Coordinates of C-alpha atoms in Angstrom, one line a residue:
Chain A
M1 CA 48.0 -9.1 -35.9
M2 CA 48.3 -12.9 -35.2
S3 CA 45.8 -15.0 -37.3
T4 CA 43.4 -17.4 -35.5
L5 CA 43.6 -20.9 -36.0
A6 CA 40.5 -21.0 -38.1
E7 CA 42.1 -18.5 -40.3
R8 CA 45.3 -20.3 -40.6
I9 CA 43.4 -23.3 -41.6
Q10 CA 41.4 -21.5 -44.4
K11 CA 44.8 -20.2 -45.5
Q12 CA 46.0 -23.8 -46.0
D13 CA 48.4 -24.0 -43.3
Q14 CA 49.0 -27.7 -42.7
R15 CA 50.4 -27.3 -39.4
A16 CA 47.3 -25.5 -38.2
L17 CA 45.2 -28.1 -39.8
A18 CA 47.0 -30.9 -37.8
K19 CA 46.7 -28.9 -34.5
A20 CA 43.1 -28.4 -35.2
I21 CA 42.6 -32.2 -35.8
T22 CA 44.5 -33.1 -32.6
M23 CA 42.2 -30.3 -30.8
V24 CA 38.9 -32.1 -31.8
D25 CA 40.5 -35.6 -31.1
N26 CA 41.4 -34.5 -27.5
D27 CA 37.9 -32.6 -27.0
H28 CA 40.0 -29.3 -26.3
P29 CA 37.9 -26.7 -24.5
D30 CA 38.2 -24.3 -27.6
K31 CA 36.9 -27.0 -29.9
L32 CA 33.4 -25.9 -30.4
S33 CA 34.2 -22.2 -31.0
L34 CA 36.9 -23.5 -33.6
L35 CA 34.4 -25.7 -35.1
S36 CA 31.7 -23.0 -35.2
E37 CA 34.0 -20.5 -36.7
I38 CA 35.0 -22.7 -39.8
S39 CA 31.5 -24.1 -40.3
G40 CA 29.8 -20.9 -41.3
Q41 CA 30.8 -21.3 -45.1
E42 CA 29.5 -23.3 -48.0
K43 CA 30.8 -27.1 -47.9
K44 CA 33.7 -27.3 -50.5
A45 CA 34.8 -30.8 -50.7
H46 CA 33.0 -33.9 -52.0
F47 CA 32.9 -36.6 -49.2
I48 CA 33.5 -40.1 -50.2
G49 CA 32.9 -42.9 -47.9
L50 CA 34.3 -46.4 -48.2
T51 CA 32.9 -49.2 -46.3
G52 CA 32.8 -52.9 -46.3
S53 CA 34.0 -55.9 -44.4
P54 CA 37.2 -56.2 -43.0
G55 CA 39.9 -57.6 -45.6
A56 CA 37.8 -56.2 -48.7
G57 CA 40.9 -54.3 -49.6
K58 CA 39.5 -50.8 -48.7
S59 CA 42.9 -49.4 -47.8
S60 CA 44.5 -50.3 -51.0
L61 CA 41.8 -48.7 -52.8
V62 CA 42.2 -45.7 -50.8
D63 CA 45.6 -45.4 -51.9
R64 CA 45.0 -45.9 -55.7
L65 CA 42.4 -43.4 -55.4
I66 CA 44.8 -40.8 -53.9
T67 CA 47.2 -41.2 -56.7
H68 CA 44.3 -40.9 -59.1
I69 CA 43.0 -37.7 -57.5
R70 CA 46.6 -36.5 -57.6
N71 CA 47.2 -37.1 -61.1
M72 CA 44.2 -34.9 -62.0
D73 CA 46.0 -32.2 -59.8
K74 CA 43.2 -32.2 -57.1
T75 CA 43.9 -32.5 -53.4
V76 CA 42.7 -35.0 -51.0
A77 CA 42.2 -35.6 -47.4
V78 CA 41.9 -39.2 -45.9
I79 CA 40.2 -39.8 -42.6
A80 CA 40.9 -43.6 -41.7
V81 CA 38.8 -44.7 -39.0
D82 CA 41.0 -47.2 -36.9
P83 CA 38.9 -49.7 -34.8
T84 CA 39.3 -49.3 -31.0
S85 CA 38.9 -52.0 -28.7
P86 CA 36.4 -50.9 -26.2
F87 CA 38.8 -52.1 -23.6
S88 CA 42.1 -50.6 -24.5
G89 CA 40.8 -46.9 -25.5
G90 CA 43.6 -46.4 -28.2
A91 CA 43.8 -46.7 -31.7
L92 CA 45.3 -50.1 -32.8
L93 CA 46.6 -49.7 -36.2
G94 CA 48.0 -46.1 -35.4
D95 CA 49.1 -44.5 -38.6
R96 CA 49.2 -46.2 -41.8
F97 CA 52.8 -46.9 -42.9
R98 CA 51.3 -48.3 -46.2
M99 CA 50.5 -44.9 -47.2
H100 CA 53.9 -43.3 -46.3
K101 CA 54.6 -42.7 -50.1
H102 CA 52.1 -39.9 -50.0
F103 CA 53.5 -38.3 -46.8
A104 CA 55.8 -35.8 -48.6
D105 CA 53.0 -34.6 -50.7
P106 CA 51.3 -31.4 -49.6
G107 CA 48.4 -32.1 -51.5
V108 CA 47.7 -35.0 -49.5
F109 CA 46.6 -35.2 -45.7
I110 CA 45.9 -38.7 -44.0
R111 CA 45.1 -39.0 -40.5
S112 CA 43.9 -42.1 -38.5
M113 CA 41.1 -41.4 -36.1
A114 CA 40.0 -43.8 -33.1
T115 CA 36.4 -45.0 -33.1
R116 CA 36.6 -44.6 -29.2
G117 CA 33.5 -43.9 -27.4
S118 CA 31.2 -44.6 -30.3
L119 CA 31.5 -48.3 -30.2
G120 CA 32.2 -49.2 -33.8
G121 CA 30.6 -46.0 -35.3
L122 CA 32.0 -42.9 -36.4
S123 CA 33.0 -40.9 -33.3
R124 CA 32.2 -37.2 -33.0
S125 CA 35.9 -36.3 -33.5
T126 CA 35.8 -38.2 -36.7
K127 CA 33.0 -36.1 -37.9
D128 CA 34.5 -32.8 -36.6
A129 CA 38.0 -33.9 -38.3
I130 CA 36.1 -34.0 -41.5
R131 CA 34.7 -30.4 -41.1
V132 CA 38.4 -29.1 -40.5
C133 CA 39.5 -30.8 -43.5
D134 CA 36.6 -29.3 -45.6
A135 CA 37.4 -25.8 -44.2
F136 CA 40.9 -26.3 -45.2
G137 CA 39.8 -26.7 -48.9
F138 CA 40.5 -30.2 -50.0
D139 CA 38.7 -31.2 -53.2
Y140 CA 38.1 -34.6 -52.0
I141 CA 37.9 -36.1 -48.6
L142 CA 37.8 -39.8 -48.3
I143 CA 36.6 -41.6 -45.4
E144 CA 37.6 -45.1 -44.7
T145 CA 35.8 -47.0 -42.0
V146 CA 36.6 -50.5 -40.4
G147 CA 33.1 -52.1 -41.6
V148 CA 32.0 -53.6 -38.6
G149 CA 28.3 -52.6 -38.5
Q150 CA 27.7 -49.4 -36.9
S151 CA 30.4 -47.6 -39.1
E152 CA 28.6 -48.6 -42.2
L153 CA 25.4 -47.1 -41.2
D154 CA 27.1 -43.9 -39.6
I155 CA 29.0 -43.3 -42.8
M156 CA 26.0 -42.6 -44.9
K157 CA 25.1 -39.8 -42.5
V158 CA 28.3 -38.1 -43.3
A159 CA 29.6 -38.8 -46.8
D160 CA 28.0 -37.5 -50.0
T161 CA 28.9 -40.7 -51.9
T162 CA 29.1 -44.0 -50.1
A163 CA 30.9 -46.9 -51.8
L164 CA 30.5 -50.2 -50.5
V165 CA 33.4 -52.5 -51.1
L166 CA 32.9 -56.3 -51.7
T167 CA 35.0 -58.9 -52.9
P168 CA 34.0 -62.1 -54.9
N169 CA 34.8 -64.1 -51.8
S170 CA 33.1 -62.0 -49.5
G171 CA 30.3 -64.5 -48.8
D172 CA 26.7 -64.6 -49.8
V173 CA 25.2 -61.3 -50.6
L174 CA 22.2 -62.3 -48.4
Q175 CA 24.4 -61.7 -45.5
I176 CA 25.2 -58.3 -46.3
F177 CA 21.7 -57.7 -47.2
K178 CA 20.6 -59.2 -43.8
A179 CA 23.3 -57.0 -42.1
G180 CA 21.1 -54.0 -43.4
I181 CA 24.2 -52.4 -45.2
M182 CA 23.4 -53.0 -48.6
E183 CA 21.0 -50.2 -48.9
I184 CA 23.5 -47.3 -48.0
A185 CA 25.5 -48.1 -51.1
D186 CA 25.7 -45.3 -53.6
V187 CA 28.4 -47.3 -55.7
F188 CA 29.2 -50.9 -55.3
V189 CA 33.0 -51.9 -55.8
I190 CA 33.7 -55.3 -56.4
N191 CA 37.5 -55.3 -55.4
K192 CA 39.8 -58.3 -56.1
A193 CA 37.9 -58.8 -59.2
D194 CA 40.5 -61.3 -60.6
L195 CA 39.1 -63.9 -57.9
P196 CA 36.4 -66.4 -59.1
G197 CA 32.7 -65.6 -58.4
V198 CA 32.7 -62.0 -59.8
Q199 CA 29.8 -63.0 -62.2
K200 CA 27.8 -64.6 -59.3
L201 CA 28.2 -61.5 -57.1
K202 CA 27.2 -59.1 -59.7
T203 CA 24.0 -61.4 -60.6
Q204 CA 23.1 -61.4 -56.9
L205 CA 23.8 -57.4 -56.6
K206 CA 21.7 -56.8 -59.7
E207 CA 18.8 -59.0 -58.3
F208 CA 19.0 -56.8 -54.9
L209 CA 19.0 -54.0 -56.8
H210 CA 16.0 -54.9 -58.8
I211 CA 14.0 -55.5 -55.7
A212 CA 15.0 -52.4 -53.9
D213 CA 12.6 -49.3 -54.2
P214 CA 13.0 -47.7 -57.3
K215 CA 14.7 -44.5 -56.9
S216 CA 16.3 -42.0 -59.3
W217 CA 19.9 -42.9 -58.5
Q218 CA 20.8 -46.4 -59.7
P219 CA 24.1 -47.5 -57.9
P220 CA 26.6 -48.7 -60.5
I221 CA 28.5 -51.8 -60.0
V222 CA 32.3 -51.4 -60.7
E223 CA 35.0 -53.8 -60.7
T224 CA 38.5 -53.1 -59.3
I225 CA 41.8 -55.0 -58.8
S226 CA 43.6 -52.5 -56.4
T227 CA 46.9 -54.8 -56.5
E228 CA 47.0 -54.1 -60.4
H229 CA 45.7 -50.6 -60.4
K230 CA 42.8 -51.8 -62.4
G231 CA 39.3 -50.1 -62.5
I232 CA 40.4 -47.1 -60.2
E233 CA 39.4 -44.6 -63.0
A234 CA 35.9 -46.2 -63.3
F235 CA 35.5 -46.3 -59.5
F236 CA 36.4 -42.6 -59.4
E237 CA 34.2 -41.6 -62.4
A238 CA 31.1 -43.6 -60.7
C239 CA 31.7 -41.2 -57.5
E240 CA 31.9 -38.3 -60.0
A241 CA 28.6 -39.1 -61.5
H242 CA 26.8 -39.4 -58.2
K243 CA 28.4 -36.0 -57.2
K244 CA 27.0 -34.8 -60.4
F245 CA 23.5 -36.2 -59.6
L246 CA 23.6 -34.9 -56.1
N247 CA 24.4 -31.4 -57.5
E248 CA 21.9 -31.3 -60.2
T249 CA 18.8 -32.7 -58.4
D250 CA 17.0 -32.0 -55.2
A251 CA 18.5 -35.3 -53.8
G252 CA 21.8 -33.3 -53.0
K253 CA 20.0 -30.5 -51.1
Q254 CA 17.9 -33.1 -49.2
K255 CA 21.0 -35.1 -48.2
R256 CA 22.7 -32.1 -47.0
K257 CA 19.8 -31.1 -44.7
E258 CA 19.4 -34.9 -43.5
Q259 CA 23.3 -34.7 -42.5
L260 CA 22.8 -31.3 -40.7
T261 CA 19.9 -32.3 -38.9
Y262 CA 21.6 -35.5 -37.8
E263 CA 24.8 -33.5 -36.8
V264 CA 22.6 -31.0 -34.7
Y265 CA 20.6 -33.8 -32.9
E266 CA 24.0 -35.5 -32.1
L267 CA 25.5 -32.4 -30.8
M268 CA 22.5 -31.5 -28.6
R269 CA 22.3 -35.0 -27.3
E270 CA 26.1 -35.2 -26.3
E271 CA 25.9 -32.0 -24.4
L272 CA 22.9 -33.0 -22.5
W273 CA 24.5 -36.4 -21.8
K274 CA 27.5 -34.8 -20.4
D275 CA 25.2 -33.1 -17.9
V276 CA 23.5 -36.1 -17.0
E277 CA 26.7 -37.9 -16.5
R278 CA 28.0 -35.2 -14.2
F279 CA 24.9 -35.3 -12.1
I280 CA 25.1 -38.9 -11.5
G281 CA 28.8 -39.1 -11.0
D282 CA 29.0 -36.2 -8.7
D283 CA 26.2 -37.9 -6.2
P284 CA 27.8 -40.7 -4.1
S285 CA 24.4 -42.1 -3.3
K286 CA 23.9 -42.9 -6.8
E287 CA 26.8 -45.4 -6.6
I288 CA 25.1 -47.2 -3.7
A289 CA 22.0 -47.4 -5.1
L290 CA 23.4 -49.3 -8.2
Q291 CA 25.0 -51.7 -5.8
K292 CA 21.5 -52.2 -3.9
E293 CA 18.8 -52.1 -6.3
N294 CA 17.5 -54.4 -9.2
D295 CA 15.2 -52.5 -11.0
P296 CA 16.6 -50.1 -13.5
Y297 CA 13.2 -48.7 -14.7
Q298 CA 12.6 -47.3 -11.3
L299 CA 16.1 -45.8 -10.9
A300 CA 15.9 -44.1 -14.3
K301 CA 12.4 -42.5 -13.5
E302 CA 13.7 -41.3 -10.2
W303 CA 17.1 -39.9 -11.1
L304 CA 15.5 -38.3 -14.5
S305 CA 12.9 -36.3 -12.4
E306 CA 15.4 -35.5 -9.7
W307 CA 17.6 -33.9 -12.5
R308 CA 14.9 -32.1 -14.0
E309 CA 13.9 -30.6 -10.4
K310 CA 17.6 -29.3 -10.2
G311 CA 17.0 -27.6 -13.4
G312 CA 18.0 -30.1 -15.9
G313 CA 21.6 -29.2 -16.3
S314 CA 21.2 -25.5 -16.9
Chain B
M1 CA -9.6 -60.8 -8.3
M2 CA -8.0 -60.6 -11.6
S3 CA -4.4 -61.2 -11.8
T4 CA -2.2 -58.6 -13.2
L5 CA -0.1 -59.3 -16.2
A6 CA 3.1 -59.3 -14.0
E7 CA 1.6 -62.0 -11.7
R8 CA 0.5 -64.3 -14.6
I9 CA 3.9 -63.9 -15.9
Q10 CA 5.4 -65.0 -12.5
K11 CA 3.0 -67.8 -12.4
Q12 CA 4.2 -68.9 -15.9
D13 CA 1.5 -68.1 -17.9
Q14 CA 2.7 -68.6 -21.5
R15 CA 0.1 -66.3 -23.0
A16 CA 0.9 -63.6 -20.5
L17 CA 4.7 -63.9 -21.5
A18 CA 3.8 -63.5 -25.3
K19 CA 1.5 -60.5 -24.5
A20 CA 4.0 -58.7 -22.5
I21 CA 6.7 -59.3 -25.0
T22 CA 4.4 -57.7 -27.6
M23 CA 3.8 -54.7 -25.3
V24 CA 7.6 -54.1 -24.9
D25 CA 8.0 -54.5 -28.6
N26 CA 5.2 -52.1 -29.3
D27 CA 6.2 -49.6 -26.9
H28 CA 3.0 -50.0 -25.1
P29 CA 2.2 -46.9 -22.6
D30 CA 1.9 -49.5 -19.8
K31 CA 5.4 -50.9 -20.4
L32 CA 7.4 -49.3 -17.9
S33 CA 5.1 -49.9 -15.1
L34 CA 5.1 -53.6 -16.1
L35 CA 8.9 -53.7 -16.4
S36 CA 9.2 -52.0 -13.0
E37 CA 6.7 -54.6 -11.5
I38 CA 8.6 -57.7 -12.6
S39 CA 12.2 -56.2 -12.2
G40 CA 12.0 -55.9 -8.4
Q41 CA 13.1 -59.4 -7.7
E42 CA 16.4 -61.3 -8.0
K43 CA 17.5 -62.3 -11.4
K44 CA 16.9 -66.0 -12.0
A45 CA 18.1 -67.1 -15.3
H46 CA 21.6 -67.5 -16.6
F47 CA 21.9 -65.3 -19.4
I48 CA 24.1 -66.7 -22.4
G49 CA 24.9 -64.6 -25.5
L50 CA 25.8 -66.0 -28.8
T51 CA 27.5 -63.8 -31.4
G52 CA 29.9 -64.1 -34.1
S53 CA 29.8 -63.1 -38.0
P54 CA 27.0 -63.9 -40.3
G55 CA 27.1 -67.4 -41.6
A56 CA 29.0 -69.0 -38.4
G57 CA 26.2 -71.3 -37.6
K58 CA 24.9 -69.7 -34.3
S59 CA 21.4 -70.6 -35.0
S60 CA 22.0 -74.4 -35.5
L61 CA 24.1 -74.2 -32.3
V62 CA 21.1 -72.6 -30.4
D63 CA 19.1 -75.4 -31.6
R64 CA 21.3 -77.9 -30.3
L65 CA 21.7 -76.2 -27.0
I66 CA 17.9 -76.0 -26.6
T67 CA 17.8 -80.0 -27.0
H68 CA 20.8 -80.2 -24.6
I69 CA 19.1 -78.1 -21.9
R70 CA 15.9 -79.6 -22.3
N71 CA 17.3 -83.2 -21.9
M72 CA 18.6 -82.0 -18.4
D73 CA 15.0 -80.9 -17.6
K74 CA 15.7 -77.3 -17.7
T75 CA 13.7 -74.7 -19.4
V76 CA 15.1 -72.1 -21.8
A77 CA 14.0 -69.1 -23.6
V78 CA 15.7 -67.8 -26.8
I79 CA 15.7 -64.2 -27.9
A80 CA 16.8 -64.3 -31.6
V81 CA 17.9 -60.7 -32.5
D82 CA 16.8 -60.3 -36.2
P83 CA 18.7 -57.7 -38.5
T84 CA 16.5 -54.9 -39.6
S85 CA 17.2 -52.6 -42.6
P86 CA 17.4 -49.2 -41.3
F87 CA 15.1 -48.3 -44.2
S88 CA 12.2 -50.9 -44.0
G89 CA 11.7 -51.0 -40.5
G90 CA 10.6 -54.6 -40.0
A91 CA 12.2 -57.7 -39.1
L92 CA 13.6 -59.4 -42.3
L93 CA 13.8 -63.1 -41.2
G94 CA 10.5 -63.1 -39.1
D95 CA 10.0 -66.1 -36.8
R96 CA 12.5 -68.6 -37.2
F97 CA 11.0 -71.8 -39.0
R98 CA 14.1 -74.0 -38.5
M99 CA 13.2 -74.0 -34.7
H100 CA 9.6 -75.2 -35.3
K101 CA 10.2 -78.6 -33.6
H102 CA 10.5 -76.9 -30.3
F103 CA 7.3 -75.0 -30.8
A104 CA 5.1 -77.6 -29.0
D105 CA 7.5 -77.9 -26.1
P106 CA 6.2 -75.6 -23.1
G107 CA 9.8 -75.5 -21.4
V108 CA 10.9 -73.8 -24.8
F109 CA 10.1 -70.0 -25.6
I110 CA 11.5 -68.7 -28.8
R111 CA 11.1 -65.1 -29.9
S112 CA 12.6 -62.9 -32.8
M113 CA 13.2 -59.3 -32.0
A114 CA 14.0 -56.6 -34.7
T115 CA 16.9 -54.5 -34.1
R116 CA 15.0 -51.4 -35.2
G117 CA 16.2 -48.2 -33.9
S118 CA 19.4 -49.4 -32.5
L119 CA 21.1 -49.5 -35.8
G120 CA 22.6 -53.1 -35.7
G121 CA 22.8 -53.1 -31.7
L122 CA 20.5 -54.7 -29.3
S123 CA 17.3 -52.6 -29.4
R124 CA 15.6 -51.5 -25.9
S125 CA 12.7 -53.8 -26.6
T126 CA 15.1 -56.8 -26.8
K127 CA 16.5 -56.0 -23.4
D128 CA 13.1 -55.5 -22.0
A129 CA 12.0 -59.0 -23.4
I130 CA 14.8 -60.6 -21.8
R131 CA 13.7 -59.2 -18.5
V132 CA 10.1 -60.5 -19.2
C133 CA 11.5 -64.1 -19.7
D134 CA 13.7 -63.9 -16.5
A135 CA 10.7 -62.7 -14.5
F136 CA 8.8 -65.9 -16.0
G137 CA 11.4 -68.2 -14.4
F138 CA 13.3 -69.7 -17.2
D139 CA 16.5 -71.4 -16.2
Y140 CA 18.6 -70.3 -19.5
I141 CA 17.9 -67.4 -21.6
L142 CA 19.9 -67.5 -25.0
I143 CA 20.4 -64.4 -26.9
E144 CA 21.4 -64.7 -30.6
T145 CA 22.5 -61.7 -32.3
V146 CA 23.2 -60.9 -35.9
G147 CA 26.8 -60.2 -35.4
V148 CA 27.5 -57.0 -37.3
G149 CA 29.4 -55.1 -35.0
Q150 CA 27.2 -53.2 -32.5
S151 CA 25.4 -56.0 -31.5
E152 CA 28.6 -58.0 -30.5
L153 CA 29.7 -54.9 -28.3
D154 CA 26.2 -54.6 -26.9
I155 CA 25.6 -58.1 -25.9
M156 CA 28.3 -58.2 -23.3
K157 CA 26.3 -55.6 -21.4
V158 CA 23.3 -57.9 -21.2
A159 CA 24.6 -61.5 -21.2
D160 CA 26.3 -63.2 -18.1
T161 CA 28.3 -65.3 -20.5
T162 CA 29.2 -64.3 -24.0
A163 CA 30.1 -67.0 -26.5
L164 CA 31.9 -65.9 -29.7
V165 CA 31.1 -68.3 -32.5
L166 CA 33.9 -68.7 -35.1
T167 CA 34.5 -71.1 -38.0
P168 CA 37.8 -72.4 -39.5
N169 CA 37.2 -70.3 -42.8
S170 CA 36.0 -67.2 -40.9
G171 CA 39.2 -65.2 -41.9
D172 CA 42.2 -63.9 -40.3
V173 CA 41.8 -63.7 -36.3
L174 CA 43.4 -60.4 -36.8
Q175 CA 40.3 -59.1 -38.7
I176 CA 38.2 -60.0 -35.7
F177 CA 40.8 -58.8 -33.1
K178 CA 40.9 -55.4 -35.3
A179 CA 37.1 -55.2 -35.0
G180 CA 37.4 -55.2 -31.1
I181 CA 35.1 -58.2 -30.6
M182 CA 37.5 -60.5 -29.5
E183 CA 37.8 -59.4 -26.0
I184 CA 34.2 -59.7 -25.0
A185 CA 34.1 -63.4 -25.3
D186 CA 34.0 -65.5 -22.2
V187 CA 34.0 -68.8 -24.3
F188 CA 35.3 -69.3 -27.9
V189 CA 33.4 -71.6 -30.0
I190 CA 35.0 -73.1 -33.1
N191 CA 32.0 -74.3 -34.9
K192 CA 32.2 -76.2 -38.3
A193 CA 35.3 -77.9 -36.7
D194 CA 35.4 -80.5 -39.2
L195 CA 36.5 -77.9 -41.9
P196 CA 40.1 -77.5 -42.5
G197 CA 42.1 -74.8 -40.5
V198 CA 40.8 -75.7 -36.8
Q199 CA 44.4 -75.9 -35.7
K200 CA 45.6 -72.8 -37.3
L201 CA 42.6 -70.9 -35.7
K202 CA 43.2 -72.6 -32.2
T203 CA 46.7 -71.4 -32.5
Q204 CA 45.8 -67.8 -33.3
L205 CA 43.3 -67.6 -30.6
K206 CA 45.7 -68.8 -28.1
E207 CA 48.3 -66.2 -29.1
F208 CA 45.4 -63.7 -28.7
L209 CA 44.7 -64.9 -25.3
H210 CA 48.2 -65.0 -24.3
I211 CA 48.7 -61.3 -25.1
A212 CA 45.4 -60.3 -23.7
D213 CA 45.4 -58.6 -20.1
P214 CA 46.0 -61.5 -17.6
K215 CA 42.6 -61.7 -15.9
S216 CA 41.1 -64.4 -13.6
W217 CA 38.9 -65.9 -16.1
Q218 CA 40.5 -67.8 -19.1
P219 CA 38.0 -68.1 -21.9
P220 CA 38.2 -71.6 -23.1
I221 CA 38.2 -72.9 -26.7
V222 CA 35.6 -75.3 -27.5
E223 CA 35.2 -77.2 -30.8
T224 CA 31.8 -78.0 -32.2
I225 CA 30.1 -79.5 -35.2
S226 CA 26.6 -78.4 -34.7
T227 CA 25.3 -80.5 -37.9
E228 CA 26.7 -83.6 -36.3
H229 CA 25.5 -82.6 -32.8
K230 CA 29.2 -82.8 -31.8
G231 CA 30.8 -80.6 -29.0
I232 CA 27.4 -79.3 -27.6
E233 CA 27.8 -80.7 -24.2
A234 CA 31.3 -79.3 -23.9
F235 CA 30.1 -75.8 -25.1
F236 CA 27.4 -75.9 -22.6
E237 CA 29.8 -77.0 -19.7
A238 CA 32.3 -74.2 -20.5
C239 CA 29.2 -71.7 -20.1
E240 CA 28.3 -73.4 -16.7
A241 CA 32.1 -73.2 -15.7
H242 CA 31.6 -69.4 -16.5
K243 CA 28.4 -69.2 -14.6
K244 CA 30.2 -70.9 -11.6
F245 CA 33.0 -68.5 -11.7
L246 CA 30.6 -65.4 -11.6
N247 CA 28.7 -67.0 -8.8
E248 CA 31.9 -67.7 -6.7
T249 CA 33.9 -64.5 -7.2
D250 CA 33.5 -60.9 -6.9
A251 CA 33.3 -60.8 -10.9
G252 CA 29.7 -61.5 -10.9
K253 CA 28.5 -59.1 -8.6
Q254 CA 30.6 -56.7 -10.6
K255 CA 29.1 -57.6 -13.7
R256 CA 25.5 -57.3 -12.5
K257 CA 26.4 -53.7 -11.3
E258 CA 27.9 -52.7 -14.5
Q259 CA 24.7 -54.2 -16.4
L260 CA 22.5 -52.2 -14.0
T261 CA 24.4 -49.1 -14.6
Y262 CA 24.2 -49.3 -18.3
E263 CA 20.5 -50.0 -18.3
V264 CA 19.6 -47.1 -16.1
Y265 CA 21.8 -44.7 -18.2
E266 CA 20.2 -45.9 -21.5
L267 CA 16.6 -45.7 -20.0
M268 CA 17.5 -42.1 -19.0
R269 CA 19.0 -41.3 -22.4
E270 CA 16.1 -42.5 -24.3
E271 CA 13.5 -40.8 -22.3
L272 CA 15.5 -37.6 -22.5
W273 CA 16.1 -37.9 -26.2
K274 CA 12.2 -38.3 -26.7
D275 CA 11.8 -34.8 -25.0
V276 CA 14.6 -33.1 -27.2
E277 CA 13.0 -34.6 -30.5
R278 CA 9.6 -33.5 -29.4
F279 CA 10.9 -29.9 -28.6
I280 CA 12.5 -29.6 -32.3
G281 CA 9.6 -31.3 -33.9
D282 CA 7.0 -29.4 -32.7
D283 CA 8.6 -26.1 -33.7
P284 CA 8.4 -25.2 -37.4
S285 CA 11.1 -22.5 -37.1
K286 CA 13.4 -25.4 -36.6
E287 CA 12.7 -27.0 -39.9
I288 CA 13.2 -23.9 -41.7
A289 CA 16.6 -23.1 -39.9
L290 CA 17.9 -26.7 -41.1
Q291 CA 17.1 -25.5 -44.4
K292 CA 19.0 -22.4 -44.3
E293 CA 22.1 -22.9 -41.9
N294 CA 25.3 -24.7 -42.2
D295 CA 26.7 -24.7 -38.7
P296 CA 25.6 -27.4 -36.7
Y297 CA 27.6 -26.4 -33.7
Q298 CA 25.7 -23.0 -33.5
L299 CA 22.3 -24.5 -34.0
A300 CA 22.9 -27.1 -31.2
K301 CA 24.1 -24.4 -28.8
E302 CA 21.0 -22.1 -29.5
W303 CA 18.4 -25.0 -29.3
L304 CA 19.9 -26.4 -26.2
S305 CA 19.6 -23.4 -24.4
E306 CA 16.5 -22.4 -25.7
W307 CA 15.4 -26.0 -24.4
R308 CA 16.6 -25.4 -21.1
E309 CA 15.0 -21.9 -20.8
K310 CA 11.7 -23.7 -21.4
G311 CA 12.2 -26.1 -18.4
G312 CA 14.1 -28.8 -20.0
G313 CA 11.3 -30.9 -20.9
S314 CA 10.1 -31.2 -17.5

């Protein structure tokens, strides 16, 4: 008897894994049943998100982390979220050639995902791909985002441990603070720590940590120089410490529940929205109204009650 | 007979304007009827959005633009979008003291809006506030965003003319390009143009403009030094040229329709989500399921069909 795709993934068939990710990326009709089939069990991997401004060196850090994790005989999947222009619709960077040295290693899986549809955030298919990698049984899943606002805020809803990668020349901490992305960090990484300004940045971060709400987890600050392979172990150990903290306290359980809630809401919203779009798209009179009218509030009200009268997409 | 709030706004009553913006900011029950009442007429103001990375000097540019617009005897409203931490919920910067010199001028209206709820993007209340300012009859409405990803992508859906503010030291243009925010610009502003690197940045921008899809509007590149009041007129004239282009071609009509479509969809979505959240929030069994289950796909499917059976929020 033929194995299902879900079964093949759970048996660590790399081709099944790649196929499943392509399915979720292309919004294949069988996507939801596949995802539901693999999502029944316990989560296995530890999800580490890396975010920070463009140019902070996240990709080389990921590369070094892969080597470190492999040296410990653990397996790792990397989901690299590629920026997509809202106009072009395709991934701009494509597969990451710089990681090609890991390609031959069966304990490493690397996949770039486009941000399309989510305007800077983590797309639905990115989240689904992470679930597929988890079902495959990787020990670690690294999620690297482009760091342009929404993605930083999205990543904490997916990652167990979120690392915010800064550089000594990344500008005033106040700017990062203003952007609201400081508070998502479980671990602060100062990469390119051979550049001047490390002490100043550390002092600023500590001031921030001081004024933050006291909570049981105190985000450590680690220094790395990824080009020289320095500080990688310390960074990884900081992630491990946070993992241990999550496992041993209520925080982990709480985080898991929040992530599940967020996912359920998002899936419901997406499904519902498809209905509404179909309802509007299928009716030529809507197109005409959009050309003639000026009042979005009135149109929204009318169309919503019309949609509800017609059974609300059921 | 007492005038309605909408009538008072249209009669340019500043107190009514401030009151209406507070209403939309607080999601007052009468908000939608007010907005619908003022949205019937033609749009009057030209909406200019300013975006760019934190620290590019957008706020001083806005300050200089106000002076320039006032010198031409035109009126201007400024909606400054303040970053909100997703955790704290309040506007961090509050009202902008640096603009206090314009406070006594009745031809200028300045308001800070929090980004809350939109995680880095333009909140619903920001868009509503812009509509209220338009109904009041300002000649120009400047929308200044924090520039952390989502807001850049949101602003082009609201502004008629979007200016992307860069600095010679803002890093490689490729990084901005990668973030997908380059293509939203109708006008490029190189602020702090007394710093080294202007020529290099211009060359890079021109290369980008060269590879971009040829379209009828070619975004001009203007240089400013806002601290020395230099280049402000050229910047404003570039916005005027784009305004003229929109008014004289189909592009303006097309843009207006796209913006209306976007607004209608957003309003419908918001209303629908409120329903779904109420449906889940009001049912204690949902909370229990979120603690016990692991499969978001299954839960979303079940709850959605349950919601539809109950009449879909109607």
